[in-house]
Amino acid sequence: MSRRCSGILAFWVAFLLTSSFVWANGSESEADIHFSALIKKGEPLFIHYCSHCHGIAGDGDGYNAEYLDKEPAELSDHEFLAKKSNEQIYKIIDLGGRGVRKSHLMPSFGHTLSEEELWSLVAYVRFLSGDTSHLVTSPEGVLTTRPTGPQETIEALSDFSRWFLESGEEPSILGQGEKLFKKKKSCLACHQVDDEGGIVGPDLSRSGFSYTPEWLYTWMGNPQHVKPDTKMPNVGLAKEESQAITAYLSKMMGEGLTEEWSEYLKEKGDAEAGEKLFFDLEGKANCSKCHRVNGSGGKVGPELSWVGSSRTLPFLLESILDPKVVITSGYASVLILTNKGKFISGVKTNEDDSSIDLVNNEGLSLRILKVDIRKFKTQKISIMPGNFKDILNLQETRNLLAFLETLKLFEVSKTEGVEILTIKD
């Protein structure tokens, strides 16, 4: 029997076992009810944060598994899980692999999820392994709210910018950042650098070309502050660790712009004209058909509401003139051949055991049942049209860049005399 089949069998056996109390006795004990409730709460968390490595059924065969140096644990293995106490499982989820002297590729979730959510993951892992002999109950007084980090202040971000200019290229800092990224933290589990690492998050081989240092520093310090539903956990980096990793990533430039394209950046454009160009559905660019800004626009391409904070101007220019060079993580085009011989292409927005959801280049949402799919392929092409260098003239491109540069993540507010950076709605 294949690993996949055995995992699915264990999954359903576990379901039947956890339901047997009701069928056999007509009622459940309080502990059984609590265990079942935790399993239900843990399922979406597992799918969101864990399944890309451990697989939907816990077989260790998630789409990211083949890119890791160490195979993910098979959580559907009853014998393997039965040897571990609930507290041991909780500890590795809370502290990560390095926190329990295991692989550093397993990230920590103690800075991301509430204690109750961590216990619900323990329960769901027990469920996947078919183990009902270790009923999971969360301890009394367990915290139900997620950890929140301190809000970033203008002063703190300014301090980082000064530090980066003064010390961001010191060899010792760069070496420390590389060691943290590759050996000590779980970064390589989800991000590739020069063809090494996972594919859950964006490839960071050209991170210095693509992202501003301030964005990298802010994001890795507290990803949930920027994007609450991100799959990336807050791994609890100290300020100095965030600085060092940012410095290391910012040196990774890859190939820059050609001399011809650098000409576009020699003068600033008109942001107001660029905004009109962006949102004009009858105009040349028609950007808002696929891209969303502050609640307006399509969802085929990446959200651009704070692209002026996160991306560098050279990257934005390259993305307009040659979008196939870098395809934003999660927006690769997929091609499906159905059993009836029909080809369907679009951006995958969701996938479960039974179906795949797509958004096509017209912005229409489609759901294709897996039983109807003959072949499925992720394409290394961008769904974004690649002829904007022919459609837009030099000034129009500059205007569009000027508008994109105005799209910032933070708004400034004052709290007890301190200027706080808050995320825009």
Coordinates of C-alpha atoms in Angstrom, one line a residue:
M1 CA 0.0 0.0 0.0
S2 CA 1.4 3.4 -0.9
R3 CA 2.2 6.1 1.7
R4 CA -0.6 8.2 0.4
C5 CA -3.2 5.4 0.6
S6 CA -2.1 4.3 4.0
G7 CA -2.2 8.0 5.2
I8 CA -5.8 8.4 3.9
L9 CA -6.8 5.1 5.5
A10 CA -5.3 6.2 8.9
F11 CA -7.1 9.5 8.5
W12 CA -10.5 7.9 8.1
V13 CA -9.8 5.2 10.7
A14 CA -9.0 8.1 13.1
F15 CA -12.2 9.8 12.3
L16 CA -14.2 6.6 12.9
L17 CA -12.4 6.0 16.2
T18 CA -13.0 9.5 17.5
S19 CA -16.7 9.2 16.6
S20 CA -17.0 5.7 18.2
F21 CA -17.8 7.0 21.6
V22 CA -21.1 8.5 20.3
W23 CA -22.0 5.5 18.3
A24 CA -21.2 2.9 20.9
N25 CA -22.4 4.7 24.0
G26 CA -24.8 7.3 22.8
S27 CA -22.8 10.0 24.6
E28 CA -19.3 11.3 25.0
S29 CA -17.4 12.1 28.1
E30 CA -16.4 15.7 28.8
A31 CA -12.8 14.9 27.8
D32 CA -14.0 13.3 24.5
I33 CA -16.1 16.3 23.7
H34 CA -13.1 18.6 24.4
F35 CA -10.8 16.4 22.3
S36 CA -13.2 16.5 19.3
A37 CA -13.6 20.3 19.6
L38 CA -9.8 20.7 19.5
I39 CA -9.5 18.4 16.5
K40 CA -12.1 20.6 14.7
K41 CA -10.2 23.8 15.6
G42 CA -6.9 22.3 14.6
E43 CA -7.8 21.1 11.1
P44 CA -7.8 24.5 9.3
L45 CA -4.7 25.5 11.2
F46 CA -2.9 22.4 10.1
I47 CA -3.9 22.8 6.5
H48 CA -2.8 26.5 6.5
Y49 CA 0.5 26.2 8.4
C50 CA 1.6 22.6 8.2
S51 CA 0.2 20.7 5.2
H52 CA 2.7 22.2 2.6
C53 CA 5.4 20.1 4.3
H54 CA 3.6 17.3 6.2
G55 CA 0.9 16.7 3.6
I56 CA -2.9 17.0 3.9
A57 CA -3.1 13.5 5.5
G58 CA 0.1 13.9 7.5
D59 CA 2.1 11.5 5.3
G60 CA 5.1 13.9 5.0
D61 CA 4.4 14.4 1.3
G62 CA 3.3 18.0 1.0
Y63 CA 4.2 19.9 -2.1
N64 CA 7.2 21.5 -0.3
A65 CA 8.6 18.3 1.1
E66 CA 10.8 17.4 -1.9
Y67 CA 12.7 20.7 -1.5
L68 CA 13.9 20.0 2.0
D69 CA 17.2 18.4 3.1
K70 CA 15.4 16.5 5.8
E71 CA 12.1 14.7 5.1
P72 CA 9.2 16.0 7.2
A73 CA 7.9 13.8 9.9
E74 CA 5.1 11.4 8.9
L75 CA 2.4 12.4 11.3
S76 CA 0.1 9.7 10.1
D77 CA 2.5 7.1 11.5
H78 CA 0.7 5.7 14.5
E79 CA 3.7 3.9 16.0
F80 CA 5.9 7.0 15.7
L81 CA 3.4 9.4 17.4
A82 CA 2.3 6.9 20.1
K83 CA 5.8 7.1 21.6
K84 CA 5.5 10.9 22.2
S85 CA 3.5 12.5 24.9
N86 CA 1.1 15.4 24.2
E87 CA 3.5 17.7 26.0
Q88 CA 6.3 16.7 23.7
I89 CA 4.3 17.3 20.5
Y90 CA 3.2 20.7 22.0
K91 CA 6.8 21.6 22.7
I92 CA 8.0 21.0 19.1
I93 CA 5.1 23.0 17.6
D94 CA 5.7 25.8 20.2
L95 CA 9.5 26.0 20.0
G96 CA 10.2 24.5 16.6
G97 CA 12.8 21.9 15.7
R98 CA 15.8 23.8 17.0
G99 CA 14.1 24.4 20.3
V100 CA 14.0 20.6 20.9
R101 CA 17.3 19.8 19.3
K102 CA 15.8 18.6 16.1
S103 CA 15.9 20.0 12.5
H104 CA 16.1 23.8 12.3
L105 CA 13.8 23.5 9.3
M106 CA 10.7 23.0 11.5
P107 CA 9.6 26.5 12.4
S108 CA 8.3 27.6 15.8
F109 CA 4.7 28.7 16.1
G110 CA 4.7 29.9 19.7
H111 CA 5.0 33.6 18.6
T112 CA 2.2 33.2 16.1
L113 CA -0.6 31.0 17.5
S114 CA -2.4 31.1 20.8
E115 CA -1.8 28.4 23.4
E116 CA -5.2 27.0 22.7
E117 CA -4.4 26.8 19.0
L118 CA -1.2 25.0 19.7
W119 CA -3.1 22.4 21.7
S120 CA -5.6 22.1 18.9
L121 CA -2.7 21.2 16.5
V122 CA -1.6 18.6 19.0
A123 CA -5.1 17.1 18.9
Y124 CA -5.2 17.2 15.1
V125 CA -1.8 15.4 14.9
R126 CA -3.2 12.7 17.2
F127 CA -6.2 12.5 14.9
L128 CA -4.1 12.1 11.8
S129 CA -2.2 9.2 13.4
G130 CA -5.3 7.4 14.4
D131 CA -4.3 7.6 18.1
T132 CA -7.2 8.0 20.5
S133 CA -5.4 6.6 23.5
H134 CA -3.8 10.0 24.1
L135 CA -6.8 12.3 24.5
V136 CA -5.8 15.9 24.2
T137 CA -7.2 18.5 26.6
S138 CA -5.8 22.0 26.9
P139 CA -4.6 22.9 30.4
E140 CA -6.8 25.1 32.6
G141 CA -6.2 28.8 32.1
V142 CA -4.7 28.3 28.6
L143 CA -4.4 31.5 26.7
T144 CA -6.9 31.9 23.8
T145 CA -5.5 35.1 22.3
R146 CA -2.6 35.2 19.9
P147 CA 0.7 36.9 20.8
T148 CA 1.1 40.4 19.6
G149 CA 4.4 42.1 19.0
P150 CA 5.0 45.8 19.7
Q151 CA 3.9 48.3 17.1
E152 CA 6.6 49.7 14.9
T153 CA 7.4 53.4 15.5
I154 CA 8.8 55.9 13.1
E155 CA 11.8 56.3 15.4
A156 CA 12.5 52.6 15.4
L157 CA 12.3 52.3 11.6
S158 CA 14.5 55.4 11.3
D159 CA 17.0 53.9 13.7
F160 CA 17.1 50.8 11.5
S161 CA 17.6 52.8 8.3
R162 CA 20.5 54.6 9.9
W163 CA 22.0 51.3 11.2
F164 CA 21.6 49.8 7.7
L165 CA 23.5 52.6 6.0
E166 CA 26.3 52.6 8.6
S167 CA 26.7 48.8 9.3
G168 CA 24.6 46.9 6.7
E169 CA 27.6 45.9 4.6
E170 CA 30.0 44.8 7.4
P171 CA 31.3 41.3 6.6
S172 CA 30.7 40.1 10.2
I173 CA 27.1 41.2 10.0
L174 CA 26.6 39.6 6.5
G175 CA 28.1 36.4 7.8
Q176 CA 25.9 36.3 10.8
G177 CA 22.8 36.9 8.6
E178 CA 23.7 34.1 6.3
K179 CA 24.3 31.7 9.1
L180 CA 20.9 32.6 10.7
F181 CA 19.1 32.3 7.4
K182 CA 20.6 29.0 6.3
K183 CA 21.5 27.1 9.5
K184 CA 19.8 28.5 12.6
K185 CA 16.4 29.7 11.7
S186 CA 13.7 27.9 9.5
C187 CA 14.0 30.4 6.6
L188 CA 15.2 27.8 4.1
A189 CA 12.2 25.6 4.8
C190 CA 10.0 28.0 2.8
H191 CA 12.3 30.2 0.8
Q192 CA 14.8 29.5 -1.9
V193 CA 18.2 31.1 -2.3
D194 CA 20.2 30.1 -5.4
D195 CA 18.1 26.9 -6.0
E196 CA 18.4 25.8 -2.3
G197 CA 15.3 25.7 -0.1
G198 CA 11.5 25.4 -0.1
I199 CA 8.9 27.0 -2.4
V200 CA 6.2 28.0 0.1
G201 CA 7.3 31.7 0.1
P202 CA 9.0 33.8 -2.5
D203 CA 12.4 33.0 -4.0
L204 CA 14.8 35.4 -2.3
S205 CA 17.8 34.9 -4.6
R206 CA 17.3 38.6 -5.8
S207 CA 15.8 39.9 -2.6
G208 CA 18.1 43.0 -2.5
F209 CA 16.9 43.9 -6.0
S210 CA 13.2 43.2 -5.2
Y211 CA 12.6 44.4 -1.7
T212 CA 13.4 47.5 0.3
P213 CA 15.5 46.9 3.4
E214 CA 12.9 48.6 5.6
W215 CA 10.2 46.2 4.3
L216 CA 12.4 43.1 4.9
Y217 CA 13.1 44.2 8.4
T218 CA 9.5 45.1 9.2
W219 CA 8.1 41.9 7.7
M220 CA 10.4 39.3 9.3
G221 CA 10.1 41.0 12.7
N222 CA 6.3 40.4 12.8
P223 CA 4.7 39.1 9.6
Q224 CA 1.2 38.9 11.1
H225 CA 1.3 42.6 11.9
V226 CA 1.5 43.2 8.1
K227 CA -0.6 40.4 6.8
P228 CA -2.6 38.5 9.5
D229 CA -3.4 35.5 7.4
T230 CA 0.2 34.9 6.1
K231 CA 1.5 31.3 6.2
M232 CA 4.8 32.6 7.5
P233 CA 5.1 32.3 11.2
N234 CA 6.7 34.9 13.5
V235 CA 9.8 33.0 14.5
G236 CA 10.7 35.3 17.3
L237 CA 13.7 37.1 15.9
A238 CA 15.6 39.4 18.2
K239 CA 16.2 42.9 16.8
E240 CA 19.9 42.1 16.0
E241 CA 18.9 38.9 14.2
S242 CA 16.4 40.7 12.0
Q243 CA 19.0 43.3 11.2
A244 CA 21.6 40.7 10.2
I245 CA 19.2 38.7 8.1
T246 CA 18.0 41.9 6.3
A247 CA 21.6 42.9 5.6
Y248 CA 22.4 39.5 4.2
L249 CA 19.3 39.4 2.0
S250 CA 19.8 43.0 0.8
K251 CA 23.2 42.0 -0.7
M252 CA 21.5 39.5 -3.0
M253 CA 21.0 41.6 -6.1
G254 CA 21.2 39.1 -9.0
E255 CA 21.1 40.7 -12.4
G256 CA 20.1 44.3 -12.3
L257 CA 18.5 46.5 -15.0
T258 CA 19.9 46.9 -18.4
E259 CA 21.3 50.3 -19.3
E260 CA 18.3 50.8 -21.7
W261 CA 15.8 50.2 -18.9
S262 CA 17.7 52.3 -16.4
E263 CA 16.8 55.3 -18.5
Y264 CA 13.2 55.0 -17.2
L265 CA 14.4 55.8 -13.7
K266 CA 16.4 58.9 -14.5
E267 CA 13.4 61.2 -14.1
K268 CA 10.2 61.1 -11.9
G269 CA 6.8 60.7 -13.4
D270 CA 3.4 62.2 -12.6
A271 CA 1.7 60.1 -9.9
E272 CA -1.7 61.6 -10.6
A273 CA -1.5 60.7 -14.3
G274 CA -0.2 57.3 -13.3
E275 CA -3.2 56.7 -11.0
K276 CA -5.5 57.5 -13.9
L277 CA -3.7 55.2 -16.2
F278 CA -3.8 52.4 -13.6
F279 CA -7.6 52.5 -13.0
D280 CA -8.8 53.4 -16.6
L281 CA -10.4 50.2 -17.7
E282 CA -10.6 51.6 -21.3
G283 CA -7.1 52.8 -21.3
K284 CA -3.8 51.4 -22.4
A285 CA -2.7 49.7 -19.2
N286 CA -5.9 48.4 -17.7
C287 CA -4.0 47.4 -14.5
S288 CA -6.9 47.4 -12.2
K289 CA -8.6 44.6 -14.1
C290 CA -6.2 42.2 -12.4
H291 CA -4.6 44.2 -9.5
R292 CA -6.3 45.5 -6.4
V293 CA -5.4 48.8 -4.7
N294 CA -7.1 49.8 -1.4
G295 CA -10.1 47.7 -2.1
S296 CA -10.6 48.5 -5.8
G297 CA -9.6 46.3 -8.7
G298 CA -9.3 42.6 -9.6
K299 CA -7.8 39.7 -7.8
V300 CA -6.0 37.9 -10.7
G301 CA -2.6 39.4 -9.8
P302 CA -0.9 40.4 -6.6
E303 CA -2.4 43.0 -4.2
L304 CA -0.6 46.3 -4.8
S305 CA -1.9 48.5 -1.9
W306 CA 1.5 48.8 -0.2
V307 CA 3.8 48.0 -3.1
G308 CA 5.5 51.4 -2.6
S309 CA 6.7 50.3 0.8
S310 CA 7.7 46.7 -0.1
R311 CA 9.2 46.8 -3.6
T312 CA 12.1 48.8 -5.1
L313 CA 11.5 50.9 -8.2
P314 CA 13.9 48.8 -10.3
F315 CA 11.8 45.7 -9.5
L316 CA 8.6 47.5 -10.3
L317 CA 9.9 48.6 -13.6
E318 CA 11.2 45.1 -14.5
S319 CA 7.8 43.7 -13.5
I320 CA 6.0 46.0 -15.9
L321 CA 8.4 45.6 -18.8
D322 CA 9.2 41.9 -18.5
P323 CA 6.8 40.2 -15.9
K324 CA 8.0 36.7 -16.6
V325 CA 11.4 37.3 -14.9
V326 CA 9.9 37.1 -11.4
I327 CA 6.5 35.6 -10.8
T328 CA 5.2 36.6 -7.3
S329 CA 4.8 33.6 -5.0
G330 CA 1.3 32.2 -5.3
Y331 CA 0.6 33.8 -8.7
A332 CA 2.1 31.3 -11.1
S333 CA -0.1 30.3 -14.0
V334 CA -1.4 26.7 -14.0
L335 CA -2.7 24.7 -16.9
I336 CA -5.3 22.0 -16.5
L337 CA -6.3 19.4 -19.1
T338 CA -9.7 18.0 -18.3
N339 CA -10.9 14.4 -19.1
K340 CA -13.1 16.0 -21.8
G341 CA -10.0 17.4 -23.5
K342 CA -10.6 21.0 -22.5
F343 CA -7.6 23.3 -21.5
I344 CA -8.2 25.7 -18.5
S345 CA -5.5 28.1 -17.3
G346 CA -5.4 30.6 -14.5
V347 CA -4.0 31.4 -11.1
K348 CA -4.6 28.8 -8.4
T349 CA -6.3 30.3 -5.4
N350 CA -7.1 27.2 -3.4
E351 CA -6.7 23.4 -3.4
D352 CA -8.0 20.6 -1.3
D353 CA -8.4 16.8 -1.6
S354 CA -11.3 17.1 -4.0
S355 CA -10.9 20.3 -6.1
I356 CA -8.8 23.1 -7.4
D357 CA -10.0 26.8 -7.5
L358 CA -8.6 29.1 -10.1
V359 CA -9.1 32.7 -11.2
N360 CA -8.7 33.1 -15.0
N361 CA -7.3 36.1 -16.9
E362 CA -10.8 37.5 -17.1
G363 CA -11.1 37.6 -13.3
L364 CA -13.6 34.7 -13.2
S365 CA -13.5 32.2 -10.4
L366 CA -13.5 28.6 -11.5
R367 CA -13.7 25.3 -9.5
I368 CA -12.4 22.1 -11.1
L369 CA -13.1 18.7 -9.5
K370 CA -9.9 16.6 -9.3
V371 CA -11.8 13.6 -10.7
D372 CA -12.3 15.6 -13.9
I373 CA -8.6 16.4 -14.3
R374 CA -6.4 14.4 -16.6
K375 CA -3.3 16.5 -16.3
F376 CA -2.2 19.5 -14.2
K377 CA 0.9 21.6 -14.7
T378 CA 2.3 24.7 -13.1
Q379 CA 3.7 26.9 -15.8
K380 CA 6.8 29.1 -15.5
I381 CA 5.1 32.0 -17.2
S382 CA 3.3 35.1 -15.9
I383 CA -0.4 35.5 -16.6
M384 CA 0.4 39.3 -16.9
P385 CA 0.7 40.5 -20.5
G386 CA 4.3 40.9 -21.5
N387 CA 4.0 43.7 -24.1
F388 CA 3.7 46.8 -21.9
K389 CA 7.1 48.0 -23.1
D390 CA 5.4 48.3 -26.5
I391 CA 2.1 49.6 -25.3
L392 CA 3.3 52.3 -22.9
N393 CA 5.7 55.1 -23.9
L394 CA 8.5 56.3 -21.6
Q395 CA 6.5 59.0 -19.9
E396 CA 3.5 56.8 -19.3
T397 CA 5.7 54.1 -17.7
R398 CA 7.3 56.8 -15.4
N399 CA 3.9 58.0 -14.5
L400 CA 2.7 54.5 -13.5
L401 CA 5.9 54.0 -11.4
A402 CA 5.3 57.3 -9.7
F403 CA 1.8 56.2 -8.7
L404 CA 2.9 52.8 -7.5
E405 CA 5.6 54.5 -5.4
T406 CA 2.9 56.4 -3.5
L407 CA 1.2 53.1 -2.3
K408 CA 2.5 52.8 1.3
L409 CA 1.8 50.2 4.0
F410 CA 1.8 52.4 7.0
E411 CA -0.2 55.4 8.3
V412 CA 1.2 57.6 11.0
S413 CA -0.8 58.1 14.2
K414 CA 0.2 59.5 17.6
T415 CA -0.1 57.5 20.9
E416 CA 0.9 59.3 24.1
G417 CA 3.2 61.6 22.0
V418 CA 4.9 58.7 20.2
E419 CA 4.4 58.5 16.4
I420 CA 3.2 54.9 15.7
L421 CA 3.1 53.2 12.3
T422 CA -0.2 51.5 11.8
I423 CA -1.3 49.3 8.9
K424 CA -3.6 50.9 6.4
D425 CA -7.1 49.5 6.2

